[in-house]
Amino acid sequence: MSKVAIIGAGNVGGLAGTWIAGLGLADVVLIDKGSGRAKGKAMDINDALAILGSDRWVDGGDDYSLIEDSDIVVITAGVPRRPGMTREDLRTENEKIIGDILDKAVKFVKESTAWIIVTNPLDYITNFVYQRLSIDRHKVMGMGVNLDSSRMVNQVSKILGVSRSSVKAMVVGQHGRGMLPLVDDISVNGVKVALSEKEKDIIRDRTINRGAEIVAAFGDGSAYVAPGAGIYQIVRSILTNSKEVLPLSVRLEGEYGINGKCLGVPVKLGHLAWDEVIKIPWTEEVLSKLRAL
Ligand code: APR
């Protein structure tokens, strides 16, 4: 059976673990610092698994040896946004936390282990993890623009009155200020739709601001249900070697004329890794925005 370690048993990590184990994908280990949060959450999720009809198991604690033999390590530890903060404001605080975590985790992971990064600022932290681990770039991927794309699909679905499953809409770039919702490429079952400039502006703005809107409404934390689902989506894909194409933050080395940065682009997912960046003939306008990030 596959094993997924989630470091950071907070709101996002707890829910991702619930879905991964609850929907039968893998056994899960939750790690958190000091407190009994990871242990308690693991017990709570296990009790839910009996109800959900899953035979997977969840373990939890603060001992990093628990992550040994994991096929995937998900990093959701760190500080979430508070009202008025941007994701970029979390950089110094979260970089330090992630550095400490990598130091503790690295001796327990296999060479084949894939890393899914969730901590914000997402693209920056994903690149930081890649550089610090110094591993094959295909093993490190950031969860961000797949979540933003689902937010965009929701907006389009609402405006057009069609099922979410029929809408194709993608966000690329940064999971933050440099987010680029591709409003000129929206399709319904592959057929491009003619939206007015006003509708495109609404879709773009609501997609970009959705995270901040949720932070403002919560008052004491950031979104975690959709981020948990976004993690589940990637885990499912790379455990099943699905070849699914998802927009994720990956380290670019020449693709789209970009070098040495992590940015959200469509990638084909393979077995415990992303296989390749999908090259889309975007307009010069999109390309120049992407290259400027
Ligand atoms: N080691 C292990 N766990 C840690 C450490 C550390 N050094 N520092 C913090 N954590 C844990 C916290 O104890 C907490 O349980 O990370 C968890 C974060 O959980 P929440 O505060 O609930 O935050 P959450 O909403 O889950 O967001 C986590 O995901 O979407 C991003 O911006 C968000 O960076 C944030 C991350």
mmCIF file with all atom_site columns, C-alpha atoms and ligand atoms in Angstrom, residues 6-15 31-35 37-38 41 61-62 64 75-81 87 90 93-94 96-101 104 117-122 125 143 147 175 215 218 220-224 227-228 231, ligand 1:
data_model
loop_
_atom_site.group_PDB
_atom_site.id
_atom_site.type_symbol
_atom_site.label_atom_id
_atom_site.label_alt_id
_atom_site.label_comp_id
_atom_site.label_asym_id
_atom_site.label_entity_id
_atom_site.label_seq_id
_atom_site.pdbx_PDB_ins_code
_atom_site.Cartn_x
_atom_site.Cartn_y
_atom_site.Cartn_z
_atom_site.occupancy
_atom_site.B_iso_or_equiv
_atom_site.pdbx_formal_charge
_atom_site.auth_seq_id
_atom_site.auth_comp_id
_atom_site.auth_asym_id
_atom_site.auth_atom_id
_atom_site.pdbx_PDB_model_num
ATOM   1  C CA  . ILE A 1 6   ? 1.886   15.235 5.426  1.00 0.00 ? 6   ILE A CA  1
ATOM   2  C CA  . ILE A 1 7   ? 4.065   17.646 7.377  1.00 0.00 ? 7   ILE A CA  1
ATOM   3  C CA  . GLY A 1 8   ? 1.821   20.256 8.963  1.00 0.00 ? 8   GLY A CA  1
ATOM   4  C CA  . ALA A 1 9   ? -1.310  18.784 10.518 1.00 0.00 ? 9   ALA A CA  1
ATOM   5  C CA  . GLY A 1 10  ? -3.246  22.046 10.500 1.00 0.00 ? 10  GLY A CA  1
ATOM   6  C CA  . ASN A 1 11  ? -6.386  22.830 8.554  1.00 0.00 ? 11  ASN A CA  1
ATOM   7  C CA  . VAL A 1 12  ? -5.024  22.051 5.085  1.00 0.00 ? 12  VAL A CA  1
ATOM   8  C CA  . GLY A 1 13  ? -2.946  19.026 6.118  1.00 0.00 ? 13  GLY A CA  1
ATOM   9  C CA  . GLY A 1 14  ? -5.740  17.491 8.186  1.00 0.00 ? 14  GLY A CA  1
ATOM   10 C CA  . LEU A 1 15  ? -8.277  17.721 5.425  1.00 0.00 ? 15  LEU A CA  1
ATOM   11 C CA  . ILE A 1 31  ? 3.620   15.307 11.387 1.00 0.00 ? 31  ILE A CA  1
ATOM   12 C CA  . ASP A 1 32  ? 3.389   18.510 13.357 1.00 0.00 ? 32  ASP A CA  1
ATOM   13 C CA  . LYS A 1 33  ? 5.626   20.264 15.834 1.00 0.00 ? 33  LYS A CA  1
ATOM   14 C CA  . GLY A 1 34  ? 5.553   19.498 19.540 1.00 0.00 ? 34  GLY A CA  1
ATOM   15 C CA  . SER A 1 35  ? 1.909   19.482 20.391 1.00 0.00 ? 35  SER A CA  1
ATOM   16 C CA  . ARG A 1 37  ? -2.158  17.992 17.155 1.00 0.00 ? 37  ARG A CA  1
ATOM   17 C CA  . ALA A 1 38  ? -0.872  15.439 14.626 1.00 0.00 ? 38  ALA A CA  1
ATOM   18 C CA  . LYS A 1 41  ? -5.943  14.438 14.299 1.00 0.00 ? 41  LYS A CA  1
ATOM   19 C CA  . GLY A 1 61  ? 3.181   12.622 15.857 1.00 0.00 ? 61  GLY A CA  1
ATOM   20 C CA  . ASP A 1 62  ? 6.253   14.831 15.936 1.00 0.00 ? 62  ASP A CA  1
ATOM   21 C CA  . TYR A 1 64  ? 10.114  12.382 11.699 1.00 0.00 ? 64  TYR A CA  1
ATOM   22 C CA  . ILE A 1 75  ? 4.441   20.072 3.082  1.00 0.00 ? 75  ILE A CA  1
ATOM   23 C CA  . THR A 1 76  ? 1.601   22.124 4.517  1.00 0.00 ? 76  THR A CA  1
ATOM   24 C CA  . ALA A 1 77  ? 3.408   23.403 7.603  1.00 0.00 ? 77  ALA A CA  1
ATOM   25 C CA  . GLY A 1 78  ? 3.769   27.100 8.176  1.00 0.00 ? 78  GLY A CA  1
ATOM   26 C CA  . VAL A 1 79  ? 1.816   30.176 8.950  1.00 0.00 ? 79  VAL A CA  1
ATOM   27 C CA  . PRO A 1 80  ? -1.336  30.943 6.966  1.00 0.00 ? 80  PRO A CA  1
ATOM   28 C CA  . ARG A 1 81  ? -2.406  34.434 5.886  1.00 0.00 ? 81  ARG A CA  1
ATOM   29 C CA  . ARG A 1 87  ? 0.952   35.365 0.455  1.00 0.00 ? 87  ARG A CA  1
ATOM   30 C CA  . LEU A 1 90  ? 4.718   34.978 4.738  1.00 0.00 ? 90  LEU A CA  1
ATOM   31 C CA  . GLU A 1 93  ? 8.608   33.185 8.459  1.00 0.00 ? 93  GLU A CA  1
ATOM   32 C CA  . ASN A 1 94  ? 7.708   30.189 6.306  1.00 0.00 ? 94  ASN A CA  1
ATOM   33 C CA  . LYS A 1 96  ? 12.669  29.330 8.084  1.00 0.00 ? 96  LYS A CA  1
ATOM   34 C CA  . ILE A 1 97  ? 10.019  26.780 9.107  1.00 0.00 ? 97  ILE A CA  1
ATOM   35 C CA  . ILE A 1 98  ? 10.441  24.798 5.883  1.00 0.00 ? 98  ILE A CA  1
ATOM   36 C CA  . GLY A 1 99  ? 14.244  24.860 6.145  1.00 0.00 ? 99  GLY A CA  1
ATOM   37 C CA  . ASP A 1 100 ? 14.042  23.307 9.632  1.00 0.00 ? 100 ASP A CA  1
ATOM   38 C CA  . ILE A 1 101 ? 11.548  20.702 8.463  1.00 0.00 ? 101 ILE A CA  1
ATOM   39 C CA  . LYS A 1 104 ? 14.695  16.792 9.933  1.00 0.00 ? 104 LYS A CA  1
ATOM   40 C CA  . ILE A 1 117 ? 4.602   21.836 -1.618 1.00 0.00 ? 117 ILE A CA  1
ATOM   41 C CA  . VAL A 1 118 ? 1.634   23.828 -0.342 1.00 0.00 ? 118 VAL A CA  1
ATOM   42 C CA  . THR A 1 119 ? 3.145   26.391 2.022  1.00 0.00 ? 119 THR A CA  1
ATOM   43 C CA  . ASN A 1 120 ? 2.986   29.994 0.843  1.00 0.00 ? 120 ASN A CA  1
ATOM   44 C CA  . PRO A 1 121 ? 4.378   31.956 -0.864 1.00 0.00 ? 121 PRO A CA  1
ATOM   45 C CA  . LEU A 1 122 ? 3.981   28.870 -2.972 1.00 0.00 ? 122 LEU A CA  1
ATOM   46 C CA  . ILE A 1 125 ? 8.872   27.970 -1.269 1.00 0.00 ? 125 ILE A CA  1
ATOM   47 C CA  . MET A 1 143 ? 0.012   23.035 -5.362 1.00 0.00 ? 143 MET A CA  1
ATOM   48 C CA  . LEU A 1 147 ? -6.564  25.356 -6.957 1.00 0.00 ? 147 LEU A CA  1
ATOM   49 C CA  . HIS A 1 175 ? -0.074  31.440 -6.874 1.00 0.00 ? 175 HIS A CA  1
ATOM   50 C CA  . VAL A 1 215 ? -9.209  35.118 4.464  1.00 0.00 ? 215 VAL A CA  1
ATOM   51 C CA  . PHE A 1 218 ? -12.704 33.743 8.080  1.00 0.00 ? 218 PHE A CA  1
ATOM   52 C CA  . ASP A 1 220 ? -8.446  33.883 11.532 1.00 0.00 ? 220 ASP A CA  1
ATOM   53 C CA  . GLY A 1 221 ? -6.966  31.714 8.806  1.00 0.00 ? 221 GLY A CA  1
ATOM   54 C CA  . SER A 1 222 ? -7.026  30.933 5.114  1.00 0.00 ? 222 SER A CA  1
ATOM   55 C CA  . ALA A 1 223 ? -8.852  28.548 2.790  1.00 0.00 ? 223 ALA A CA  1
ATOM   56 C CA  . TYR A 1 224 ? -8.323  24.864 3.522  1.00 0.00 ? 224 TYR A CA  1
ATOM   57 C CA  . PRO A 1 227 ? -6.466  23.357 -0.915 1.00 0.00 ? 227 PRO A CA  1
ATOM   58 C CA  . GLY A 1 228 ? -7.018  19.953 0.710  1.00 0.00 ? 228 GLY A CA  1
ATOM   59 C CA  . ILE A 1 231 ? -3.550  18.067 -2.743 1.00 0.00 ? 231 ILE A CA  1
HETATM 60 N N1  . APR B 2 .   ? 7.149   21.839 12.024 1.00 0.00 ? 1   APR B N1  1
HETATM 61 C C1  . APR B 2 .   ? 5.986   21.148 11.862 1.00 0.00 ? 1   APR B C1  1
HETATM 62 N N2  . APR B 2 .   ? 4.788   21.763 11.776 1.00 0.00 ? 1   APR B N2  1
HETATM 63 C C2  . APR B 2 .   ? 4.754   23.093 11.875 1.00 0.00 ? 1   APR B C2  1
HETATM 64 C C3  . APR B 2 .   ? 5.933   23.869 12.037 1.00 0.00 ? 1   APR B C3  1
HETATM 65 C C4  . APR B 2 .   ? 7.164   23.185 12.125 1.00 0.00 ? 1   APR B C4  1
HETATM 66 N N3  . APR B 2 .   ? 8.326   23.832 12.283 1.00 0.00 ? 1   APR B N3  1
HETATM 67 N N4  . APR B 2 .   ? 5.564   25.181 12.094 1.00 0.00 ? 1   APR B N4  1
HETATM 68 C C5  . APR B 2 .   ? 4.228   25.234 11.958 1.00 0.00 ? 1   APR B C5  1
HETATM 69 N N5  . APR B 2 .   ? 3.744   23.973 11.833 1.00 0.00 ? 1   APR B N5  1
HETATM 70 C C6  . APR B 2 .   ? 2.356   23.540 11.736 1.00 0.00 ? 1   APR B C6  1
HETATM 71 C C7  . APR B 2 .   ? 1.455   24.253 12.742 1.00 0.00 ? 1   APR B C7  1
HETATM 72 O O1  . APR B 2 .   ? 1.600   23.710 14.048 1.00 0.00 ? 1   APR B O1  1
HETATM 73 C C8  . APR B 2 .   ? 0.088   23.989 12.154 1.00 0.00 ? 1   APR B C8  1
HETATM 74 O O2  . APR B 2 .   ? -0.503  22.794 12.649 1.00 0.00 ? 1   APR B O2  1
HETATM 75 O O3  . APR B 2 .   ? 1.795   23.887 10.487 1.00 0.00 ? 1   APR B O3  1
HETATM 76 C C9  . APR B 2 .   ? 0.383   23.807 10.645 1.00 0.00 ? 1   APR B C9  1
HETATM 77 C C10 . APR B 2 .   ? -0.255  24.890 9.793  1.00 0.00 ? 1   APR B C10 1
HETATM 78 O O4  . APR B 2 .   ? -1.618  24.741 9.918  1.00 0.00 ? 1   APR B O4  1
HETATM 79 P P1  . APR B 2 .   ? -2.637  25.981 9.945  1.00 0.00 ? 1   APR B P1  1
HETATM 80 O O5  . APR B 2 .   ? -2.104  27.043 10.852 1.00 0.00 ? 1   APR B O5  1
HETATM 81 O O6  . APR B 2 .   ? -3.985  25.415 10.190 1.00 0.00 ? 1   APR B O6  1
HETATM 82 O O7  . APR B 2 .   ? -2.494  26.555 8.468  1.00 0.00 ? 1   APR B O7  1
HETATM 83 P P2  . APR B 2 .   ? -3.202  25.990 7.137  1.00 0.00 ? 1   APR B P2  1
HETATM 84 O O8  . APR B 2 .   ? -4.447  26.750 6.909  1.00 0.00 ? 1   APR B O8  1
HETATM 85 O O9  . APR B 2 .   ? -3.233  24.523 7.186  1.00 0.00 ? 1   APR B O9  1
HETATM 86 O O10 . APR B 2 .   ? -2.146  26.503 6.039  1.00 0.00 ? 1   APR B O10 1
HETATM 87 C C11 . APR B 2 .   ? -0.857  25.920 5.937  1.00 0.00 ? 1   APR B C11 1
HETATM 88 O O11 . APR B 2 .   ? -0.822  26.186 3.571  1.00 0.00 ? 1   APR B O11 1
HETATM 89 O O12 . APR B 2 .   ? -2.252  27.314 2.120  1.00 0.00 ? 1   APR B O12 1
HETATM 90 C C12 . APR B 2 .   ? -1.039  27.376 2.822  1.00 0.00 ? 1   APR B C12 1
HETATM 91 O O13 . APR B 2 .   ? -0.787  29.742 3.309  1.00 0.00 ? 1   APR B O13 1
HETATM 92 C C13 . APR B 2 .   ? -1.049  28.495 3.858  1.00 0.00 ? 1   APR B C13 1
HETATM 93 O O14 . APR B 2 .   ? 1.295   28.408 4.284  1.00 0.00 ? 1   APR B O14 1
HETATM 94 C C14 . APR B 2 .   ? 0.023   28.038 4.791  1.00 0.00 ? 1   APR B C14 1
HETATM 95 C C15 . APR B 2 .   ? -0.116  26.508 4.750  1.00 0.00 ? 1   APR B C15 1
#
